[in-house]
Structures are given as C-alpha cells and as structure tokens.
XYZ file of N, CA and C in Angstrom:
594
model
N -26.765 1.471 -10.522
C -27.199 2.152 -9.300
C -26.513 3.513 -9.200
N -27.273 4.517 -8.791
C -26.727 5.861 -8.656
C -25.657 5.881 -7.564
N -24.681 6.779 -7.727
C -23.577 6.861 -6.770
C -24.080 7.122 -5.357
N -25.059 8.004 -5.220
C -25.581 8.309 -3.886
C -26.159 7.057 -3.231
N -26.852 6.233 -4.009
C -27.425 5.005 -3.461
C -26.353 3.959 -3.166
N -25.246 4.019 -3.896
C -24.129 3.113 -3.592
C -23.539 3.440 -2.230
N -23.428 4.744 -1.941
C -22.955 5.130 -0.610
C -23.910 4.603 0.463
N -25.205 4.701 0.209
C -26.193 4.199 1.170
C -26.062 2.699 1.345
N -25.833 1.988 0.238
C -25.718 0.529 0.274
C -24.557 0.080 1.159
N -23.532 0.909 1.275
C -22.388 0.558 2.127
C -22.855 0.251 3.543
N -23.784 1.041 4.057
C -24.249 0.836 5.432
C -25.007 -0.476 5.570
N -25.801 -0.811 4.570
C -26.555 -2.071 4.605
C -25.592 -3.256 4.575
N -24.607 -3.200 3.691
C -23.671 -4.309 3.541
C -22.727 -4.432 4.737
N -22.414 -3.299 5.365
C -21.480 -3.345 6.479
C -22.123 -3.892 7.749
N -23.440 -3.820 7.871
C -24.109 -4.269 9.099
C -23.741 -5.710 9.469
N -23.879 -6.707 8.547
C -23.479 -8.068 8.925
C -21.977 -8.216 9.120
N -21.194 -7.402 8.414
C -19.736 -7.424 8.608
C -19.401 -6.963 10.020
N -20.058 -5.890 10.460
C -19.849 -5.406 11.825
C -20.205 -6.498 12.832
N -21.339 -7.142 12.626
C -21.790 -8.200 13.541
C -20.722 -9.285 13.655
N -20.175 -9.708 12.514
C -19.162 -10.764 12.515
C -17.879 -10.310 13.202
N -17.430 -9.092 12.893
C -16.206 -8.586 13.505
C -16.370 -8.399 15.014
N -17.571 -8.007 15.429
C -17.827 -7.779 16.854
C -17.762 -9.084 17.643
N -18.336 -10.146 17.072
C -18.436 -11.396 17.822
C -17.323 -12.395 17.542
N -16.538 -12.176 16.502
C -15.464 -13.124 16.179
C -14.521 -13.361 17.353
N -14.077 -12.307 18.068
C -13.204 -12.568 19.226
C -13.896 -13.378 20.321
N -15.201 -13.205 20.461
C -15.953 -13.953 21.472
C -16.106 -15.407 21.044
N -16.383 -15.616 19.753
C -16.554 -16.980 19.244
C -15.253 -17.776 19.256
N -14.141 -17.095 18.981
C -12.869 -17.790 18.807
C -11.929 -17.667 19.999
N -12.157 -16.651 20.851
C -11.234 -16.406 21.947
C -9.939 -15.768 21.487
N -9.951 -15.213 20.279
C -8.746 -14.591 19.715
C -9.156 -13.435 18.804
N -8.152 -12.784 18.190
C -8.363 -11.734 17.177
C -8.999 -10.450 17.735
N -8.922 -10.219 19.038
C -9.553 -9.015 19.598
C -8.981 -7.745 18.979
N -7.662 -7.605 18.989
C -7.044 -6.385 18.472
C -7.247 -6.218 16.967
N -7.033 -7.268 16.142
C -7.274 -7.105 14.701
C -8.721 -6.738 14.380
N -9.664 -7.331 15.094
C -11.079 -7.037 14.828
C -11.422 -5.595 15.191
N -10.885 -5.133 16.317
C -11.122 -3.743 16.708
C -10.472 -2.804 15.699
N -9.248 -3.145 15.271
C -8.522 -2.315 14.309
C -9.263 -2.219 12.979
N -9.994 -3.267 12.614
C -10.790 -3.238 11.384
C -12.134 -2.560 11.603
N -12.771 -2.856 12.728
C -14.123 -2.371 12.980
C -14.205 -0.849 13.048
N -13.293 -0.229 13.782
C -13.388 1.213 14.024
C -13.316 2.032 12.735
N -12.284 1.873 11.885
C -12.248 2.690 10.660
C -13.371 2.349 9.693
N -13.739 1.076 9.603
C -14.836 0.694 8.708
C -16.155 1.289 9.170
N -16.387 1.284 10.487
C -17.617 1.860 11.017
C -17.641 3.368 10.812
N -16.493 4.011 11.010
C -16.416 5.454 10.768
C -16.748 5.776 9.314
N -16.217 4.973 8.383
C -16.516 5.216 6.971
C -17.990 4.962 6.678
N -18.546 3.889 7.261
C -19.960 3.577 7.043
C -20.838 4.735 7.508
N -20.501 5.313 8.658
C -21.271 6.449 9.158
C -21.068 7.678 8.264
N -19.875 7.828 7.719
C -19.589 8.954 6.824
C -20.438 8.886 5.562
N -20.789 7.679 5.137
C -21.602 7.553 3.917
C -22.987 8.167 4.082
N -23.440 8.314 5.339
C -24.736 8.952 5.567
C -24.688 10.413 5.135
N -23.517 11.025 5.290
C -23.316 12.405 4.812
C -23.056 12.409 3.311
N -22.248 11.450 2.845
C -21.863 11.436 1.441
C -23.039 11.152 0.509
N -23.960 10.281 0.928
C -25.076 9.967 0.023
C -25.976 11.179 -0.194
N -26.241 11.917 0.879
C -27.078 13.107 0.736
C -26.400 14.197 -0.074
N -25.127 14.416 0.216
C -24.376 15.455 -0.502
C -24.277 15.106 -1.979
N -23.993 13.850 -2.280
C -23.868 13.405 -3.671
C -25.198 13.516 -4.397
N -26.281 13.108 -3.728
C -27.604 13.165 -4.360
C -27.973 14.586 -4.746
N -27.683 15.535 -3.854
C -28.005 16.937 -4.145
C -27.094 17.511 -5.227
N -25.797 17.167 -5.154
C -24.832 17.714 -6.106
C -25.046 17.175 -7.521
N -25.437 15.906 -7.620
C -25.582 15.264 -8.929
C -27.039 15.196 -9.388
N -27.934 15.812 -8.642
C -29.339 15.780 -9.016
C -29.944 14.393 -8.937
N -29.510 13.617 -7.934
C -29.975 12.233 -7.796
C -31.012 12.067 -6.679
N -31.532 13.178 -6.161
C -32.551 13.089 -5.109
C -33.779 12.392 -5.668
N -34.252 11.363 -4.968
C -35.397 10.582 -5.462
C -36.218 10.070 -4.289
N -37.445 9.657 -4.582
C -38.285 9.066 -3.537
C -37.647 7.772 -3.020
N -37.022 7.015 -3.925
C -36.342 5.782 -3.502
C -35.237 6.108 -2.501
N -34.440 7.119 -2.809
C -33.354 7.498 -1.916
C -33.855 7.953 -0.561
N -34.997 8.645 -0.549
C -35.573 9.109 0.712
C -36.016 7.949 1.593
N -36.316 6.810 0.974
C -36.689 5.615 1.734
C -35.472 4.760 2.065
N -34.550 4.668 1.102
C -33.384 3.802 1.255
C -32.429 4.309 2.334
N -32.255 5.622 2.400
C -31.321 6.217 3.364
C -31.705 5.896 4.812
N -32.934 6.174 5.248
C -33.281 5.832 6.636
C -33.308 4.328 6.884
N -33.647 3.547 5.840
C -33.623 2.089 5.986
C -32.203 1.612 6.294
N -31.227 2.140 5.553
C -29.831 1.762 5.770
C -29.374 2.162 7.174
N -29.787 3.348 7.609
C -29.446 3.797 8.961
C -29.962 2.813 10.005
N -31.207 2.414 9.850
C -31.833 1.518 10.829
C -31.143 0.156 10.842
N -30.854 -0.388 9.676
C -30.197 -1.699 9.596
C -28.852 -1.666 10.325
N -28.064 -0.639 10.045
C -26.742 -0.555 10.676
C -26.852 -0.274 12.170
N -27.660 0.708 12.536
C -27.693 1.107 13.942
C -28.351 0.067 14.837
N -29.396 -0.599 14.349
C -29.993 -1.660 15.159
C -29.039 -2.840 15.297
N -28.225 -3.083 14.282
C -27.221 -4.147 14.381
C -26.215 -3.819 15.472
N -25.735 -2.577 15.483
C -24.778 -2.157 16.511
C -25.401 -2.250 17.899
N -26.615 -1.735 18.037
C -27.272 -1.736 19.346
C -27.636 -3.148 19.795
N -27.942 -4.035 18.842
C -28.194 -5.428 19.198
C -26.929 -6.065 19.768
N -25.800 -5.809 19.129
C -24.531 -6.339 19.630
C -24.266 -5.858 21.050
N -24.512 -4.585 21.287
C -24.289 -4.025 22.617
C -25.270 -4.599 23.631
N -26.478 -4.897 23.182
C -27.473 -5.509 24.072
C -27.067 -6.928 24.434
N -26.598 -7.688 23.439
C -26.168 -9.065 23.693
C -24.943 -9.110 24.596
N -24.158 -8.025 24.588
C -22.993 -7.922 25.477
C -23.373 -7.338 26.838
N -24.677 -7.131 27.030
C -25.221 -6.611 28.296
C -24.747 -5.189 28.599
N -24.472 -4.431 27.550
C -24.129 -3.026 27.737
C -25.399 -2.171 27.641
N -26.231 -2.443 26.669
C -27.504 -1.734 26.547
C -28.599 -2.575 27.207
N -29.420 -1.968 28.066
C -30.534 -2.719 28.658
C -31.467 -3.245 27.564
N -31.873 -4.501 27.688
C -32.710 -5.129 26.672
C -34.014 -4.368 26.463
N -34.576 -3.807 27.546
C -35.850 -3.102 27.422
C -35.709 -1.880 26.510
N -34.563 -1.216 26.559
C -34.357 -0.060 25.686
C -34.225 -0.506 24.239
N -33.488 -1.606 24.014
C -33.370 -2.102 22.642
C -34.731 -2.471 22.071
N -35.559 -3.149 22.875
C -36.892 -3.538 22.406
C -37.720 -2.303 22.054
N -37.646 -1.277 22.887
C -38.380 -0.038 22.601
C -37.910 0.582 21.286
N -36.600 0.603 21.060
C -36.066 1.158 19.819
C -36.467 0.305 18.627
N -36.450 -1.000 18.821
C -36.848 -1.937 17.765
C -38.297 -1.691 17.351
N -39.186 -1.569 18.328
C -40.596 -1.302 18.037
C -40.759 0.037 17.306
N -40.033 1.043 17.788
C -40.149 2.369 17.178
C -39.716 2.334 15.717
N -38.594 1.694 15.447
C -38.074 1.682 14.079
C -38.993 0.919 13.136
N -39.581 -0.166 13.588
C -40.486 -0.912 12.716
C -41.811 -0.176 12.538
N -42.241 0.553 13.569
C -43.442 1.382 13.417
C -43.180 2.486 12.402
N -41.996 3.078 12.461
C -41.625 4.119 11.507
C -41.540 3.550 10.093
N -41.005 2.346 9.974
C -40.914 1.696 8.670
C -42.300 1.419 8.102
N -43.216 1.012 8.973
C -44.595 0.782 8.539
C -45.222 2.079 8.038
N -44.981 3.168 8.777
C -45.515 4.472 8.374
C -44.968 4.881 7.010
N -43.666 4.670 6.800
C -43.066 5.011 5.509
C -43.664 4.168 4.381
N -43.933 2.890 4.663
C -44.501 2.001 3.647
C -45.908 2.442 3.268
N -46.717 2.746 4.277
C -48.076 3.223 4.025
C -48.046 4.515 3.224
N -47.148 5.414 3.610
C -47.042 6.687 2.911
C -46.614 6.475 1.462
N -45.644 5.580 1.262
C -45.166 5.316 -0.099
C -46.278 4.744 -0.966
N -47.114 3.890 -0.394
C -48.236 3.308 -1.147
C -49.219 4.380 -1.597
N -49.288 5.459 -0.825
C -50.220 6.533 -1.180
C -49.540 7.631 -1.992
N -48.277 7.375 -2.360
C -47.565 8.342 -3.186
C -46.868 9.439 -2.413
N -46.677 9.240 -1.102
C -46.006 10.237 -0.266
C -44.692 9.674 0.249
N -43.602 10.368 -0.018
C -42.292 9.949 0.490
C -41.999 10.718 1.771
N -41.752 9.978 2.853
C -41.464 10.610 4.132
C -39.953 10.782 4.263
N -39.489 11.981 4.066
C -38.063 12.275 4.204
C -37.729 12.496 5.675
N -36.443 12.413 5.982
C -36.003 12.611 7.364
C -36.307 14.029 7.836
N -36.792 14.131 9.062
C -37.035 15.432 9.681
C -35.965 15.681 10.746
N -35.943 16.897 11.285
C -34.891 17.263 12.226
C -34.861 16.335 13.436
N -36.051 15.972 13.934
C -36.104 15.075 15.081
C -35.508 13.723 14.769
N -35.771 13.218 13.565
C -35.213 11.943 13.144
C -33.702 12.018 13.004
N -33.217 13.156 12.511
C -31.767 13.326 12.376
C -31.091 13.406 13.741
N -31.738 14.087 14.691
C -31.196 14.150 16.050
C -31.159 12.760 16.662
N -32.206 11.997 16.438
C -32.258 10.620 16.942
C -31.093 9.814 16.388
N -30.803 9.972 15.103
C -29.702 9.248 14.476
C -28.366 9.653 15.079
N -28.190 10.949 15.323
C -26.952 11.432 15.951
C -26.777 10.809 17.335
N -27.875 10.705 18.084
C -27.799 10.097 19.417
C -27.495 8.604 19.329
N -28.077 7.919 18.346
C -27.759 6.501 18.140
C -26.254 6.342 17.916
N -25.713 7.197 17.038
C -24.287 7.112 16.703
C -23.431 7.424 17.923
N -23.791 8.493 18.643
C -23.023 8.890 19.824
C -23.027 7.800 20.885
N -24.215 7.290 21.185
C -24.332 6.234 22.194
C -23.597 4.972 21.737
N -23.740 4.646 20.463
C -23.087 3.459 19.932
C -21.574 3.538 20.044
N -20.991 4.649 19.610
C -19.542 4.790 19.660
C -19.031 4.845 21.096
N -19.771 5.523 21.961
C -19.348 5.609 23.366
C -19.333 4.221 23.997
N -20.402 3.473 23.796
C -20.495 2.138 24.382
C -19.480 1.181 23.756
N -19.275 1.308 22.449
C -18.267 0.472 21.790
C -16.873 0.771 22.336
N -16.602 2.051 22.598
C -15.297 2.419 23.157
C -15.081 1.732 24.507
N -16.125 1.701 25.340
C -16.017 1.032 26.636
C -15.848 -0.470 26.465
N -16.609 -1.035 25.539
C -16.528 -2.483 25.296
C -15.151 -2.871 24.772
N -14.650 -2.115 23.799
C -13.350 -2.441 23.216
C -12.221 -2.215 24.222
N -12.356 -1.188 25.051
C -11.351 -0.956 26.095
C -11.298 -2.142 27.048
N -12.471 -2.646 27.401
C -12.545 -3.806 28.289
C -11.895 -5.025 27.649
N -12.146 -5.220 26.344
C -11.570 -6.375 25.654
C -10.049 -6.295 25.579
N -9.529 -5.064 25.551
C -8.082 -4.874 25.472
C -7.429 -4.832 26.848
N -8.238 -5.048 27.894
C -7.697 -5.128 29.241
C -7.515 -3.796 29.934
N -8.129 -2.743 29.408
C -8.040 -1.430 30.050
C -8.946 -1.427 31.277
N -8.394 -1.053 32.405
C -9.153 -1.039 33.655
C -9.212 0.393 34.187
N -10.414 0.883 34.430
C -10.599 2.219 34.983
C -10.775 2.124 36.497
N -10.388 3.191 37.180
C -10.634 3.247 38.627
C -12.131 3.176 38.873
N -12.512 2.633 40.009
C -13.927 2.396 40.304
C -14.821 3.628 40.116
N -14.452 4.808 40.660
C -15.318 5.985 40.456
C -15.449 6.362 38.981
N -14.346 6.224 38.233
C -14.371 6.543 36.803
C -15.271 5.576 36.058
N -15.140 4.282 36.371
C -15.962 3.273 35.711
C -17.437 3.496 36.004
N -17.745 3.843 37.236
C -19.142 4.118 37.611
C -19.689 5.297 36.829
N -18.883 6.339 36.707
C -19.304 7.533 35.964
C -19.499 7.210 34.487
N -18.577 6.442 33.909
C -18.688 6.063 32.491
C -19.936 5.218 32.245
N -20.226 4.306 33.150
C -21.426 3.475 33.024
C -22.692 4.322 33.115
N -22.663 5.337 33.972
C -23.820 6.219 34.123
C -24.046 7.032 32.851
N -22.958 7.527 32.259
C -23.067 8.284 31.007
C -23.593 7.374 29.897
N -23.089 6.158 29.850
C -23.528 5.187 28.847
C -25.036 4.948 28.946
N -25.521 4.697 30.158
C -26.947 4.459 30.353
C -27.763 5.697 29.998
N -27.275 6.868 30.378
C -27.985 8.116 30.071
C -28.108 8.307 28.561
N -27.061 7.973 27.815
C -27.104 8.100 26.356
C -28.140 7.142 25.763
N -28.197 5.938 26.291
C -29.184 4.976 25.796
C -30.610 5.457 26.083
N -30.813 6.015 27.255
C -32.138 6.541 27.602
C -32.503 7.703 26.685
N -31.528 8.565 26.407
C -31.764 9.675 25.474
C -32.130 9.157 24.086
N -31.519 8.067 23.676
C -31.866 7.452 22.384
C -33.346 7.076 22.351
N -33.806 6.443 23.432
C -35.202 6.016 23.495
C -36.147 7.210 23.501
N -35.835 8.201 24.313
C -36.695 9.384 24.407
C -36.752 10.120 23.081
N -35.599 10.352 22.475
C -35.565 11.092 21.206
C -36.227 10.311 20.082
N -36.099 8.983 20.106
C -36.690 8.180 19.041
C -38.214 8.263 19.067
N -38.803 8.233 20.264
C -40.265 8.313 20.353
C -40.764 9.738 20.148
N -39.972 10.712 20.569
C -40.350 12.103 20.325
C -40.362 12.387 18.826
N -39.355 11.877 18.110
C -39.300 12.105 16.663
C -40.408 11.340 15.949
N -40.745 10.145 16.454
C -41.839 9.383 15.841
C -43.154 10.123 16.004
N -43.373 10.700 17.187
C -44.581 11.498 17.412
C -44.625 12.677 16.451
N -43.463 13.277 16.193
C -43.381 14.397 15.253
C -43.781 13.950 13.845
N -43.303 12.779 13.437
C -43.673 12.247 12.123
C -45.184 12.019 12.044
N -45.747 11.468 13.107
C -47.190 11.212 13.112
C -47.982 12.512 12.993
N -47.600 13.497 13.767
C -48.299 14.789 13.736
C -48.177 15.431 12.361
N -47.020 15.301 11.756
C -46.767 15.972 10.480
C -47.405 15.257 9.297
N -47.377 13.905 9.301
C -47.781 13.180 8.099
C -49.161 12.526 8.159
N -49.653 12.196 9.355
C -50.956 11.527 9.435
C -52.078 12.363 8.813
N -52.163 13.678 9.078
C -53.221 14.463 8.426
C -53.140 14.395 6.907
N -51.931 14.398 6.365
C -51.755 14.301 4.927
C -52.180 12.945 4.404
N -51.830 11.887 5.158
C -52.170 10.526 4.724
C -53.679 10.288 4.799
N -54.354 10.910 5.772
C -55.805 10.743 5.910
C -56.545 11.197 4.651
N -55.955 12.137 3.945
C -56.585 12.651 2.729
C -56.487 11.635 1.581
N -55.530 10.686 1.706
C -55.249 9.811 0.575
C -55.662 8.352 0.818
N -55.758 7.970 2.099
C -56.075 6.568 2.392
C -57.211 6.500 3.404
N -57.775 5.315 3.508
C -58.882 5.097 4.446
C -58.316 4.547 5.742
N -58.132 5.426 6.714
C -57.574 5.007 8.004
C -58.671 4.494 8.920
C-alpha cells in the first residue's frame, strides 16, 4: 500500500478505537482520565493524517483515483463515529446526526456512480469547509464532554453560552454539509449525464 494511503487508513482504523475509548469509562465506571489522555493525542494525529496523506501523495506522485475516493471515505468513517458518540451522549441533537448521515451516504452514492462511469469526484472547497466544521464541532463538543467527565463545573451563564456555541456549530455542520452536497450535484451531475442514463 502506498504511504499516502497508509496515512488515510489510520483514520479508518482509529474510528472503532475512538468508539471504544469514548465509551469504556461509561461501560466500566472507571478509566476516565486514562481514556481521555489516550483519545486526545490519538485523535489529533488521526486528523493530522488528512493533511499528511494529501501532501505525501503530491510529493511522491501517488495521486490516484483510488486515493480521491479513499480519503473522503476515511473522513466520513471517523467523523460520523465521533458525531455518533456525541449523539449517544445527548450532546448532538439526533435530528442533526440523521441529516448528516443521510448527506454522507448520498455523497457516497454519488461518488460510486461517478466512479462506475470513470469519473473520480475529488474534494471541493465546500466539502473541505464542511470537514473543517465537523472537526471544529467535534473537538469543541468533546472538550465539553471530557470536562464534564473530569468534574469540571462551569458557572451557569458560562455553561449556557458554551451549550449555545456547541449547538450553533452542529447546525453549521448541517448547513455546510448540504450546501457542499448541492455544489457537488451542480458541478458533477451535468458531466455524469453525458456518461450514464439518469
């Protein structure tokens, strides 16, 4: 496997590890601090691989249609895992998670159809912005969740403000995800119509 794809694979493999580390303290009633101490640096490295895989692919001439599909797939696997955990902890509203879930699978379907017709759909600026918002919202909400697990208590006005920011970030995730999906449709559907029978 090419080095760039190995970096991408890190995100896929880390997704179930994150899930286990996130819920282990809940399942066992212990290990809160060790799990947080492991989760944060590992998650930071996993997110860093999104930069490393692209940089490595360009530097080593490893850019490929497979990589263009594998990279966003890895992003979705990791980020939906994180957002699912936050939803199960009642931090992210379930309706927003469902909307994101539908969007990501619709995007995956579009990529599959395009690949069948010989077209690789690479990430566009809107998709990259959506990913940045997923990461921002995820880390912000995780920080609040982990603070709560460690017994950190904020004053009521501060907690209210933090909760409002958290919800606003989740809403921005939903809005940006559908805006970027619309952009993909506008950009690629005319091209696909030339190659397949829609």
